[in-house]
PDB file of C-alpha atoms in Angstrom:
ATOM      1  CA  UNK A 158     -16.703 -12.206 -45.211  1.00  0.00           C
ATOM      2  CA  UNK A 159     -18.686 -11.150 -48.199  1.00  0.00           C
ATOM      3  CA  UNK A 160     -17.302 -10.178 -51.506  1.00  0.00           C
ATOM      4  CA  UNK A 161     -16.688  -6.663 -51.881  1.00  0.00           C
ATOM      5  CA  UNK A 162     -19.363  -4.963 -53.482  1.00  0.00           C
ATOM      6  CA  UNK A 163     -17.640  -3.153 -56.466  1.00  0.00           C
ATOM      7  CA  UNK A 164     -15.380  -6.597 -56.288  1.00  0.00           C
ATOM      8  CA  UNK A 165     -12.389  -4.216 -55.820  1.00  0.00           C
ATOM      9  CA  UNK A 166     -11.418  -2.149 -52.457  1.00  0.00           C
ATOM     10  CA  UNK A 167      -8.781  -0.388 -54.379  1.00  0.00           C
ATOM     11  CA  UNK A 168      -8.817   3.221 -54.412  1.00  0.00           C
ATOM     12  CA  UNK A 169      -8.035   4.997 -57.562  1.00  0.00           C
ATOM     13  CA  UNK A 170      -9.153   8.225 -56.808  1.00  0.00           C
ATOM     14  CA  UNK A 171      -9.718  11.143 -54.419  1.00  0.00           C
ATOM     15  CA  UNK A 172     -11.957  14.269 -56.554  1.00  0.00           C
ATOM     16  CA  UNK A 173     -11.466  17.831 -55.195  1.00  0.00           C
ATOM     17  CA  UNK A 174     -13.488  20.997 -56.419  1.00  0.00           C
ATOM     18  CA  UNK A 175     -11.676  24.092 -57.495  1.00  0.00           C
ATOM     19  CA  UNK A 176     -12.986  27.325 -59.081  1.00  0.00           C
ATOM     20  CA  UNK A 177      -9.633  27.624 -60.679  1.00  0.00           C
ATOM     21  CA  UNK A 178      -7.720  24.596 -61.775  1.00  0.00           C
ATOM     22  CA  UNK A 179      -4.689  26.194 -63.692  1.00  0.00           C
ATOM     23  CA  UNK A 180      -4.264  27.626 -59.893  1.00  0.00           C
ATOM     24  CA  UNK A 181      -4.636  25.080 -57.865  1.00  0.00           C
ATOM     25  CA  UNK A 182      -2.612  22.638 -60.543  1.00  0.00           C
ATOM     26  CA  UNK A 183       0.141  24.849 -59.932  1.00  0.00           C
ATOM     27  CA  UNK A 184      -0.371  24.684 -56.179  1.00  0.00           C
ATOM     28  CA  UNK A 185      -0.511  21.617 -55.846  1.00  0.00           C
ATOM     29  CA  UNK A 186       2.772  20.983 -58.421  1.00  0.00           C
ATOM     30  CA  UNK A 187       4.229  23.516 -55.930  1.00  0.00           C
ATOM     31  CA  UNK A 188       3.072  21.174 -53.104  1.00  0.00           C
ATOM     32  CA  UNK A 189       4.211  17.659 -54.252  1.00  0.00           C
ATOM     33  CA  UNK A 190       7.593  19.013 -55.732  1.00  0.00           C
ATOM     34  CA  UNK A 191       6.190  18.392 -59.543  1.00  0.00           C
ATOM     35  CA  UNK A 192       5.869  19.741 -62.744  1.00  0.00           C
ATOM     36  CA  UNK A 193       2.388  21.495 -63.089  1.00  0.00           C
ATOM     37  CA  UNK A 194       0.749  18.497 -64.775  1.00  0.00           C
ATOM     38  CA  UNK A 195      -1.899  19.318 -68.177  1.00  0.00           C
ATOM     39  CA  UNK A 196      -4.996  20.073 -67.706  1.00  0.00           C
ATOM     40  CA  UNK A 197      -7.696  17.792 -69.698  1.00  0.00           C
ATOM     41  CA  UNK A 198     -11.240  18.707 -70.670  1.00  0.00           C
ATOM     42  CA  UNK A 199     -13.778  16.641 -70.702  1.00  0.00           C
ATOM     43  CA  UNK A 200     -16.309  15.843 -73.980  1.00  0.00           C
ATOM     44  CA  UNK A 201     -18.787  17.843 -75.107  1.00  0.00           C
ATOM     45  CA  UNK A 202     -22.112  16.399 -75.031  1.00  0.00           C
ATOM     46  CA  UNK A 203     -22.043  14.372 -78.245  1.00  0.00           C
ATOM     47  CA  UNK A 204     -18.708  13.544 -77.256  1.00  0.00           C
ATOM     48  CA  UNK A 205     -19.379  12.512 -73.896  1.00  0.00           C
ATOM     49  CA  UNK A 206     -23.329  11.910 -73.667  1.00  0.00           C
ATOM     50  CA  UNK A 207     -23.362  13.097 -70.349  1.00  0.00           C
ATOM     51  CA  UNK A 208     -26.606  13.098 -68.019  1.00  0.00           C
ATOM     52  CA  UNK A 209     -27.082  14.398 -64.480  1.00  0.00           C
ATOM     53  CA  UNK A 210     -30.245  13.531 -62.982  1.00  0.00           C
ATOM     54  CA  UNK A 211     -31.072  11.459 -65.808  1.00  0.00           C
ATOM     55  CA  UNK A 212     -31.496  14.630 -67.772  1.00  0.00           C
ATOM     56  CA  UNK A 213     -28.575  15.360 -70.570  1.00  0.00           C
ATOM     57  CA  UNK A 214     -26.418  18.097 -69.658  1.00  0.00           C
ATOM     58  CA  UNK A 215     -23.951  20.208 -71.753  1.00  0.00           C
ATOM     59  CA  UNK A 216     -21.489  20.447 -68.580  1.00  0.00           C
ATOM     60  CA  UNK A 217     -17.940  19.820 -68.612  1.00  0.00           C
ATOM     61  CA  UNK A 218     -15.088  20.020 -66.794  1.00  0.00           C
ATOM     62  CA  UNK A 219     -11.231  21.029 -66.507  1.00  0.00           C
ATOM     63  CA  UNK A 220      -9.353  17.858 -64.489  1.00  0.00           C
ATOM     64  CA  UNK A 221      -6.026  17.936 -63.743  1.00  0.00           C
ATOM     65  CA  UNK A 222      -4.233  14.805 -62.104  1.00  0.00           C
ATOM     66  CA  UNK A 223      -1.516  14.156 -59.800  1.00  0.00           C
ATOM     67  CA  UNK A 224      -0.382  10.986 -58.397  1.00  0.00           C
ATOM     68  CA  UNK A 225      -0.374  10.449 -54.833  1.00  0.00           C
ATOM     69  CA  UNK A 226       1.001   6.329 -54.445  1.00  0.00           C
ATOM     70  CA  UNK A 227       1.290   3.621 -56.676  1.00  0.00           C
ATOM     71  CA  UNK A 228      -2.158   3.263 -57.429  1.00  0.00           C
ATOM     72  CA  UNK A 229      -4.061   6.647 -56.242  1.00  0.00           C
ATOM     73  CA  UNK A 230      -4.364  10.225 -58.310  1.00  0.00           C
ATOM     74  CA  UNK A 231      -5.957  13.580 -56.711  1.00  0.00           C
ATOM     75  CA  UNK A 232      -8.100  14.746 -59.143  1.00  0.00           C
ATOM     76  CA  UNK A 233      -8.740  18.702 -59.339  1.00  0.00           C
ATOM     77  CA  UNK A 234     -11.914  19.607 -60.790  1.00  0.00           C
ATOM     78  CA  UNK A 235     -13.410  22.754 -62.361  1.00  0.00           C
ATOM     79  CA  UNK A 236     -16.752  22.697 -63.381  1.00  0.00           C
ATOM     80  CA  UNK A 237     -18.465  24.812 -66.180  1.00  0.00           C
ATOM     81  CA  UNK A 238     -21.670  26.483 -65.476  1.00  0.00           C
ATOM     82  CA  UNK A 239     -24.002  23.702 -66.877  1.00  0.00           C
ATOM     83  CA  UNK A 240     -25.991  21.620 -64.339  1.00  0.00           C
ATOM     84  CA  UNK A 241     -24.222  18.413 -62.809  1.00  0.00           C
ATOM     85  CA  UNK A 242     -22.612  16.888 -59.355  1.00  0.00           C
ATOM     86  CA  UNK A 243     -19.342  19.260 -59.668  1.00  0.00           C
ATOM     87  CA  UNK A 244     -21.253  22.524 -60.086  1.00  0.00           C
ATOM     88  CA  UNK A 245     -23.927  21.920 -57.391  1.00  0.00           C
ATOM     89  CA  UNK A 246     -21.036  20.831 -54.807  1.00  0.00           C
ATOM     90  CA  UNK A 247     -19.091  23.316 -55.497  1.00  0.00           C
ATOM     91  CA  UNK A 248     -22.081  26.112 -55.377  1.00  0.00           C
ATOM     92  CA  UNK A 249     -23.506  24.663 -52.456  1.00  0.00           C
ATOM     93  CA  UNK A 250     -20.297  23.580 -50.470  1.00  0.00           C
ATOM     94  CA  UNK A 251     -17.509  25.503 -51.617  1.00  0.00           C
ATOM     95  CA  UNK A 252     -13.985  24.015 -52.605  1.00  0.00           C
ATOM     96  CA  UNK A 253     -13.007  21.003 -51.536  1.00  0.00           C
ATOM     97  CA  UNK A 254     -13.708  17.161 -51.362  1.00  0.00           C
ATOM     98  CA  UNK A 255     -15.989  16.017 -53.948  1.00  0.00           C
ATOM     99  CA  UNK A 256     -15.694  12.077 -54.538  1.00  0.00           C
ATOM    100  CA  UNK A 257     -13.393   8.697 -54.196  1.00  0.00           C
ATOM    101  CA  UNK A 258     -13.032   6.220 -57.483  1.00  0.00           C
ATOM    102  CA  UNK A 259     -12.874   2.975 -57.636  1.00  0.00           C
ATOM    103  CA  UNK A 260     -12.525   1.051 -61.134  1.00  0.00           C
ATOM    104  CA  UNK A 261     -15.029  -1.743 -61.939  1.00  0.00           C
ATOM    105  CA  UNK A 262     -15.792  -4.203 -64.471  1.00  0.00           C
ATOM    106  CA  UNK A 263     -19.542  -4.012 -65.337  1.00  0.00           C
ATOM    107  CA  UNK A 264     -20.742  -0.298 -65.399  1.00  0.00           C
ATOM    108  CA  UNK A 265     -24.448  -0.966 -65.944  1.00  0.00           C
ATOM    109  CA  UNK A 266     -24.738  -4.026 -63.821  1.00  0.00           C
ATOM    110  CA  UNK A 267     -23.342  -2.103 -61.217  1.00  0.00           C
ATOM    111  CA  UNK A 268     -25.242   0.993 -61.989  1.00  0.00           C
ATOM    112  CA  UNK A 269     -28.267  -0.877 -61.146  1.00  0.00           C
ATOM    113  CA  UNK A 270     -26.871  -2.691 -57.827  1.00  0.00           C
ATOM    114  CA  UNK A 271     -25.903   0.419 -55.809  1.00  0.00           C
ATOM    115  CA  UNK A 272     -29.314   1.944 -57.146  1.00  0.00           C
ATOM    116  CA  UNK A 273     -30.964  -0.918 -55.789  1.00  0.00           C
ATOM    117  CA  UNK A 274     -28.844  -0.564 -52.503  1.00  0.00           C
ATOM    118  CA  UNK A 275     -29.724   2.828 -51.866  1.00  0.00           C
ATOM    119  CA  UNK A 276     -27.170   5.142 -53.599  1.00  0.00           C
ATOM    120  CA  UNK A 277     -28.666   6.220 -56.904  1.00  0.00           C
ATOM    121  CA  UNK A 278     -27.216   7.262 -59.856  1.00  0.00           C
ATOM    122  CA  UNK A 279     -26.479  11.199 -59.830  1.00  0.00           C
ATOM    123  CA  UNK A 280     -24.643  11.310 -62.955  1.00  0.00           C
ATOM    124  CA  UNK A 281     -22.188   9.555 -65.874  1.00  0.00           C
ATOM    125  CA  UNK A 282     -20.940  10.184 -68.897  1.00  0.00           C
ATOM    126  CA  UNK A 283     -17.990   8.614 -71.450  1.00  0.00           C
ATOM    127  CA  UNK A 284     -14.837   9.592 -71.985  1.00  0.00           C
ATOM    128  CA  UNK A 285     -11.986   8.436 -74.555  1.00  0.00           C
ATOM    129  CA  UNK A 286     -11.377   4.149 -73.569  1.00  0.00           C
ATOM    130  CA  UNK A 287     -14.113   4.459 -71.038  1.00  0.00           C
ATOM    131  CA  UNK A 288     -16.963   5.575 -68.932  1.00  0.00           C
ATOM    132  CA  UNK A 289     -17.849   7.076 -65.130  1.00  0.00           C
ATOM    133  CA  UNK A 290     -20.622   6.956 -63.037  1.00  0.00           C
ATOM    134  CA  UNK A 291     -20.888   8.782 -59.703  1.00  0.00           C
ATOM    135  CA  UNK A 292     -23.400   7.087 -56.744  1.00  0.00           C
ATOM    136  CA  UNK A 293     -24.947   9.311 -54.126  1.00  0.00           C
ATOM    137  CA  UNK A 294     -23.361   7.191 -50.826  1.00  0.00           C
ATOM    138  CA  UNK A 295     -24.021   9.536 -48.494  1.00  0.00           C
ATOM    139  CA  UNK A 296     -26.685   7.692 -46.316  1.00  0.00           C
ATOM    140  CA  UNK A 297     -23.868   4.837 -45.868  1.00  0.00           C
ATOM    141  CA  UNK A 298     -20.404   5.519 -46.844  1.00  0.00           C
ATOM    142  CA  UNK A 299     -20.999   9.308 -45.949  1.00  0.00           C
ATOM    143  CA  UNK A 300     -19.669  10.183 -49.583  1.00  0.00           C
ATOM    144  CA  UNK A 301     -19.988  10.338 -53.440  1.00  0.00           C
ATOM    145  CA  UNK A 302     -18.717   7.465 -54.903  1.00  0.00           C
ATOM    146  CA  UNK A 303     -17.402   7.465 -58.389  1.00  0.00           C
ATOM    147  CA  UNK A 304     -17.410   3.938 -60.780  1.00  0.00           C
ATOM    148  CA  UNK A 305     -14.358   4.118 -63.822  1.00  0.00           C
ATOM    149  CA  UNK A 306     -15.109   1.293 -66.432  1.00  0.00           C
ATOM    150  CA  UNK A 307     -11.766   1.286 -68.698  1.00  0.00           C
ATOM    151  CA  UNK A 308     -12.038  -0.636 -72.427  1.00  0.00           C
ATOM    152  CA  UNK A 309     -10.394  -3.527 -72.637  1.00  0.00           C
ATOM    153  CA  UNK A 310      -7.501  -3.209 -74.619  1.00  0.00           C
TER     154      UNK A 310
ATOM    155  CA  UNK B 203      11.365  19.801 -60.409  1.00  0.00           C
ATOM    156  CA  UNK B 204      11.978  20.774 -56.529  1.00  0.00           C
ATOM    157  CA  UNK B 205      11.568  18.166 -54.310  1.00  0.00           C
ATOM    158  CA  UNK B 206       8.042  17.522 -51.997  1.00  0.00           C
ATOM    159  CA  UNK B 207       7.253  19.683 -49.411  1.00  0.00           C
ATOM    160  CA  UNK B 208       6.405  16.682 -47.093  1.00  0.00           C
ATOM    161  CA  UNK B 209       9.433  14.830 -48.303  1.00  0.00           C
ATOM    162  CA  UNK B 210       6.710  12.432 -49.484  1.00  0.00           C
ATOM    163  CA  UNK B 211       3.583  12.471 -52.574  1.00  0.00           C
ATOM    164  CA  UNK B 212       2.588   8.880 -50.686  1.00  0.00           C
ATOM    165  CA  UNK B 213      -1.117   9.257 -49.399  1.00  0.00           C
ATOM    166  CA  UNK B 214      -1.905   7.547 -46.895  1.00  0.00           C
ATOM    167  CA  UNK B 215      -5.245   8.195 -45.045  1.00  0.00           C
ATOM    168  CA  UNK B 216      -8.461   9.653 -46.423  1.00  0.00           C
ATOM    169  CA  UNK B 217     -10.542  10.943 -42.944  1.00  0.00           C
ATOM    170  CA  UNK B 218     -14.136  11.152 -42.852  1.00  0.00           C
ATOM    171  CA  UNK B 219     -16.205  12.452 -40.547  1.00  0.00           C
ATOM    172  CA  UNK B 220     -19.547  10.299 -39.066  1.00  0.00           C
ATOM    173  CA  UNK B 221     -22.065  10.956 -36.538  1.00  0.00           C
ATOM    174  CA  UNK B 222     -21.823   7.478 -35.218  1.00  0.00           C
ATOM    175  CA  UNK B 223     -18.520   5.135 -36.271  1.00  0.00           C
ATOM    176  CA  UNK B 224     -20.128   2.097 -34.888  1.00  0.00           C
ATOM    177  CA  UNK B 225     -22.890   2.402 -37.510  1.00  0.00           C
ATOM    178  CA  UNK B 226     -20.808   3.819 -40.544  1.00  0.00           C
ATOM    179  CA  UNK B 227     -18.377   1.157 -39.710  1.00  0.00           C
ATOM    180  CA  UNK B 228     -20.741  -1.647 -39.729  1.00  0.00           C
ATOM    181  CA  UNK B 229     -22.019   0.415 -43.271  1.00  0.00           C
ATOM    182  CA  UNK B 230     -18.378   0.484 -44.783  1.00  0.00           C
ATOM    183  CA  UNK B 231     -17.500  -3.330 -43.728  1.00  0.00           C
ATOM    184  CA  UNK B 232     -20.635  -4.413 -45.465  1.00  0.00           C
ATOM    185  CA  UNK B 233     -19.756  -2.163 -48.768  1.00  0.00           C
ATOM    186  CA  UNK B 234     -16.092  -3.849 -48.732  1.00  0.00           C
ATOM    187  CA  UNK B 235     -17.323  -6.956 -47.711  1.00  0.00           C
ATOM    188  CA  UNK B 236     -14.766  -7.718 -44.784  1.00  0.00           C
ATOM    189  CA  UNK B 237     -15.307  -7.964 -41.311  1.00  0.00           C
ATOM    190  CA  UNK B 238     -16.175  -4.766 -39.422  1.00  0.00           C
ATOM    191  CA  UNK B 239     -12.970  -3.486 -38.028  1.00  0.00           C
ATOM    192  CA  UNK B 240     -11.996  -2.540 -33.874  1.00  0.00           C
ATOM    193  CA  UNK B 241     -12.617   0.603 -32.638  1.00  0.00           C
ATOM    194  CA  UNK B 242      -9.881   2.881 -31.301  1.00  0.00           C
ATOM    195  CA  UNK B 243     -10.650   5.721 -29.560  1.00  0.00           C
ATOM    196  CA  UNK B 244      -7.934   8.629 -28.361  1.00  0.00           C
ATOM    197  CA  UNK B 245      -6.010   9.140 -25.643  1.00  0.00           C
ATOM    198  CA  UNK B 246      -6.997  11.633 -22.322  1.00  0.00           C
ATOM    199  CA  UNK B 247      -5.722  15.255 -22.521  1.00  0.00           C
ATOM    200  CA  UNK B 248      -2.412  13.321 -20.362  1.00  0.00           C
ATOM    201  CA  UNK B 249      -1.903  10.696 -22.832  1.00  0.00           C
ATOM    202  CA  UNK B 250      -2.338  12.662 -25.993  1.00  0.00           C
ATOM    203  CA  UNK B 251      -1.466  15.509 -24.977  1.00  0.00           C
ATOM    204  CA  UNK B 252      -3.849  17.391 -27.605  1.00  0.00           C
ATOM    205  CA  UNK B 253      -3.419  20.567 -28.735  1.00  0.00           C
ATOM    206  CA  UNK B 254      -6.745  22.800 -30.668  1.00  0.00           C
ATOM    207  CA  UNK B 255      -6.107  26.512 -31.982  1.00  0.00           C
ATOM    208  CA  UNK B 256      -2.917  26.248 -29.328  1.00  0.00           C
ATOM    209  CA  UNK B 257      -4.969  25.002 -26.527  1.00  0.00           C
ATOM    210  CA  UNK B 258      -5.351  21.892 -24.763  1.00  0.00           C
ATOM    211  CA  UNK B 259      -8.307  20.341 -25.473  1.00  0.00           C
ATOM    212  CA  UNK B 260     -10.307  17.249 -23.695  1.00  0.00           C
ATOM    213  CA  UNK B 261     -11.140  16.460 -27.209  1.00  0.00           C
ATOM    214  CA  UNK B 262     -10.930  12.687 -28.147  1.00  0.00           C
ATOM    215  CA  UNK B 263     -12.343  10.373 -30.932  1.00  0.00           C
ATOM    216  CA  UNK B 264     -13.709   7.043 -31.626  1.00  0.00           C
ATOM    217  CA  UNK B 265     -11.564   5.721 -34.966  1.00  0.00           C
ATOM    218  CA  UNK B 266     -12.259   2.933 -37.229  1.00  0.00           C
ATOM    219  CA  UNK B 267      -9.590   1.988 -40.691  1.00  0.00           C
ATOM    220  CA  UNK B 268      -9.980   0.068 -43.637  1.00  0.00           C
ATOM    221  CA  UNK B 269      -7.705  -0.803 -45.873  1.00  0.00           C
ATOM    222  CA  UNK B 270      -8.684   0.658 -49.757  1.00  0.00           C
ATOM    223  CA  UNK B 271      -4.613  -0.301 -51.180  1.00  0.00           C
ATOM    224  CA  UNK B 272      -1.601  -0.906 -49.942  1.00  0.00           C
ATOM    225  CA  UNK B 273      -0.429   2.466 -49.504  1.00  0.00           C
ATOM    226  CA  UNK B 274      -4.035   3.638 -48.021  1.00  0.00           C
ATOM    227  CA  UNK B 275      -7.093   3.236 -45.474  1.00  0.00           C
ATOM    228  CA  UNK B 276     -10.016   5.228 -45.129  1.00  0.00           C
ATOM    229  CA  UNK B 277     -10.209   6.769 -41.729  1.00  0.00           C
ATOM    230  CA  UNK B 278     -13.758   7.110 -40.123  1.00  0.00           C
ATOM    231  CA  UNK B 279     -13.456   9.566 -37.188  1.00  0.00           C
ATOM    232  CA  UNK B 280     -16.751  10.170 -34.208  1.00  0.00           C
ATOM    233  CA  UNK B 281     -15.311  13.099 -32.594  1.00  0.00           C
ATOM    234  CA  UNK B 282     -16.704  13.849 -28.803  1.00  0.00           C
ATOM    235  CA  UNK B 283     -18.511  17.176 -27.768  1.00  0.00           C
ATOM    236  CA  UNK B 284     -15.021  18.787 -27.019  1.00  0.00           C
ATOM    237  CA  UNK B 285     -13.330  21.473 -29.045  1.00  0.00           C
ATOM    238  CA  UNK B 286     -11.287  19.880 -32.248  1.00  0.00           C
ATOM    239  CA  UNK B 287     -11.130  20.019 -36.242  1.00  0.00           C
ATOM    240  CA  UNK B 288     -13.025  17.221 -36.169  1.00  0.00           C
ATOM    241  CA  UNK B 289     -16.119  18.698 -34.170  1.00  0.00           C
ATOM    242  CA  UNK B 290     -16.192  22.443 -35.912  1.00  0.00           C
ATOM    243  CA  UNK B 291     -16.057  20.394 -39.924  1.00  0.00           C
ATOM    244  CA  UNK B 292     -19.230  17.747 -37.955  1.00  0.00           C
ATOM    245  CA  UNK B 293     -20.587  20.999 -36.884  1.00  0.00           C
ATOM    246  CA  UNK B 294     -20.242  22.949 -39.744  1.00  0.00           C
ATOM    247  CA  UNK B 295     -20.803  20.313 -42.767  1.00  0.00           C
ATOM    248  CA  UNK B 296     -21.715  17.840 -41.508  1.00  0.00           C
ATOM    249  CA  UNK B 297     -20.790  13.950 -41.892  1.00  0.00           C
ATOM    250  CA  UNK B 298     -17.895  13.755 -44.783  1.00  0.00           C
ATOM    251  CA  UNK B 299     -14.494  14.461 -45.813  1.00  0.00           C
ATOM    252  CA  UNK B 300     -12.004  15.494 -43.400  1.00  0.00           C
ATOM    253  CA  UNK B 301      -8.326  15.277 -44.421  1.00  0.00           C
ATOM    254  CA  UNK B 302      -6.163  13.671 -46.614  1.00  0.00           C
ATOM    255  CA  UNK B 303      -2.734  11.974 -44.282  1.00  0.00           C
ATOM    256  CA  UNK B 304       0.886  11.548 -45.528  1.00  0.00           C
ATOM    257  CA  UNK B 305       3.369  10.091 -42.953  1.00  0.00           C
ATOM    258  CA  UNK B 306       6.461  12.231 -42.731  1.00  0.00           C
ATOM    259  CA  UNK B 307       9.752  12.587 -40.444  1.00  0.00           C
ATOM    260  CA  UNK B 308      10.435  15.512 -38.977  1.00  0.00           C
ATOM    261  CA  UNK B 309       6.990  17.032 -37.307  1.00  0.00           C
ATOM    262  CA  UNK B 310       8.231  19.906 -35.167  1.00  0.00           C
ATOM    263  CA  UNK B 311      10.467  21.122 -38.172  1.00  0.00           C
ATOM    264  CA  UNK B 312       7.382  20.399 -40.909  1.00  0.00           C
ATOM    265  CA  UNK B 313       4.856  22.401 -38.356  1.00  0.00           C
ATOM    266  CA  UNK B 314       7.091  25.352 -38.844  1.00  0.00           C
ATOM    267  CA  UNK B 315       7.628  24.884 -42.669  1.00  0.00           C
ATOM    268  CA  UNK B 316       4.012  24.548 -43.492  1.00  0.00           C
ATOM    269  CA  UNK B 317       3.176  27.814 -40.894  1.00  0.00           C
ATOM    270  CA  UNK B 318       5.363  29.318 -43.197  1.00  0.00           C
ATOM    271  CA  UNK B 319       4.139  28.705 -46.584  1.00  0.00           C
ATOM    272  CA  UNK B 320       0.516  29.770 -44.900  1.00  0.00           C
ATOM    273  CA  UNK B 321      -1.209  26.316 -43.945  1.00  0.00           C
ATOM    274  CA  UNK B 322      -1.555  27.092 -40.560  1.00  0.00           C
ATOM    275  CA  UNK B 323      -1.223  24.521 -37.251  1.00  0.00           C
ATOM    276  CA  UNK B 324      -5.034  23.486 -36.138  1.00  0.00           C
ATOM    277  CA  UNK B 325      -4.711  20.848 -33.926  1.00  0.00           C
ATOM    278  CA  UNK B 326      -1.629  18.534 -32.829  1.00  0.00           C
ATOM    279  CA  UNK B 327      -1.494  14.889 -30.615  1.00  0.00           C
ATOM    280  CA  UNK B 328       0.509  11.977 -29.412  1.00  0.00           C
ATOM    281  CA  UNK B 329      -0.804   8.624 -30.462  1.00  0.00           C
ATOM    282  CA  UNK B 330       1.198   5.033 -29.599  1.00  0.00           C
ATOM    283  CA  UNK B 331       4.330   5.261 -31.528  1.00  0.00           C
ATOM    284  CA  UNK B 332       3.979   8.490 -32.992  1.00  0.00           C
ATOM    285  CA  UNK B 333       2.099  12.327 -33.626  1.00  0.00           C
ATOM    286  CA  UNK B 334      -0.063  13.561 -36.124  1.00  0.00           C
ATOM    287  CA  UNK B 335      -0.600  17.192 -36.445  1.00  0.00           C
ATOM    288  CA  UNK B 336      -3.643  18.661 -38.557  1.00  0.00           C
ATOM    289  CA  UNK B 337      -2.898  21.809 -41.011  1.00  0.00           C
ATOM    290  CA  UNK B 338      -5.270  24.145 -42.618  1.00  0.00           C
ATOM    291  CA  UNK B 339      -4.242  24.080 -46.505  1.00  0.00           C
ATOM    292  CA  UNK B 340      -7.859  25.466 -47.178  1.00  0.00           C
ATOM    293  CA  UNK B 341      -6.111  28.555 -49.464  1.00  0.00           C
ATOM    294  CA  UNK B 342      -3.735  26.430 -51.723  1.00  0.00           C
ATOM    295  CA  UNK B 343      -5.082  22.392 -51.333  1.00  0.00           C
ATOM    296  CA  UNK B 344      -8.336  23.141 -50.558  1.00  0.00           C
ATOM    297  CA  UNK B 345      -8.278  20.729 -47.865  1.00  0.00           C
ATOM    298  CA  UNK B 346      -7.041  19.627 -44.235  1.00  0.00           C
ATOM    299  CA  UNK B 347      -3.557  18.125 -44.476  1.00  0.00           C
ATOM    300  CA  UNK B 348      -2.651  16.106 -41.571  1.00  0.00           C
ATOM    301  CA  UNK B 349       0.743  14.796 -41.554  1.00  0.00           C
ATOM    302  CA  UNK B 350       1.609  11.494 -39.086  1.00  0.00           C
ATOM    303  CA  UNK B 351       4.983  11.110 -37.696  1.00  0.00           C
ATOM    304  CA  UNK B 352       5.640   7.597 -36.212  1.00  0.00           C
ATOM    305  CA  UNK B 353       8.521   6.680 -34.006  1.00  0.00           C
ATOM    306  CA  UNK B 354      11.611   4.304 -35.202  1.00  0.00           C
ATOM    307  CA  UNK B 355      11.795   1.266 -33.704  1.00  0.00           C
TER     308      UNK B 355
END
């Protein structure tokens, strides 16, 4: 057996696309028997130096997080209008599924293996302690696959 | 806080849906680096006794798991030609996210409770040890819920 290619198999995260996610925060609160958790907004442009398609973008997002296990959060997205991953999915495929996480050690480095094994870069961007990327994995894992580098502390 | 619906928040199965699980399996193993995993496929109509929109269905599927935590495994799921949830989504969106699982007690009892609060039955089975039963929780979740119910020994 090889090593694993992000050297974890952990899953941190499963990403899901709402239009509303002060709604569907307090369904899914509702759901899991929870308080309706905050919702966070992610950095503006200077803040975050986002780019999508290797172009910078001004779009962010509302995220709201529950915890499903002792390791794994759902992740409820609502995208502004700007361009990037969450507003094409969610124009182009409606609500739902939009990506599983993974944390790694190594964002660039890694950036530049998956690119090199076939699932390019769609779009990353900083946020407060750390940094994401998100992989187009379609043509092997059938999926958009999100990278979380954390600071270390 | 109430308590969870499911009597659970512990995911335990993210589903996706692939043209060909031999291939995506072989694709997955070599992105974890492990082995690639067995196969399982369904049981008949007798043995699973499978249920679609109320009906009995012929519908079976070719299943392969890997473990991404302790908690969780990503499901990969080849459905045949025969009506099922997992043929209309391969149908309709193609390969991708199914369902997110929890494993709860109770499935008669939770089929009724989740009819109730308007995430409707699709599709129900027996498996070795235990049922599964798929629900649509498009309106509040934005998903496919299936919930897995396996037998004390």
């Amino acid at each position: 057996m090889d090593k694993p290619i992000l050297g974890t198999n952990v899953l941190t995260q499963v990403g899901i696309l709402v239009h509303d996610v002060e709604k569907a925060a307090q369904d899914y609160a509702d759901f899991f028997g929870v308080e309706k958790p905050p919702i966070f907004q992610t950095g503006t442009l200077e803040e975050a130096q986002t780019r999508y398609m290797g172009e910078p973008t001004e779009a962010r997002c509302k995220q709201a997080f529950f915890h499903v296990g002792p390791n794994v959060d759902i992740e409820l997205i609502e995208p502004d209008h700007n361009p990037s991953t969450w507003r094409r999915d969610l124009d182009e495929k409606g609500e739902g599924f939009h990506h599983i996480a993974f944390v790694i050690d190594g964002m660039k480095a890694m950036n530049v293996k998956l690119e090199e094994l076939g699932m390019p870069l769609l779009q990353k961007g900083e946020y407060p302690g750390g940094r994401y990327a998100y992989h187009d994995a379609n043509h092997n894992l059938k999926l958009i696959l999100e990278l979380l580098e954390n600071d270390k502390k």
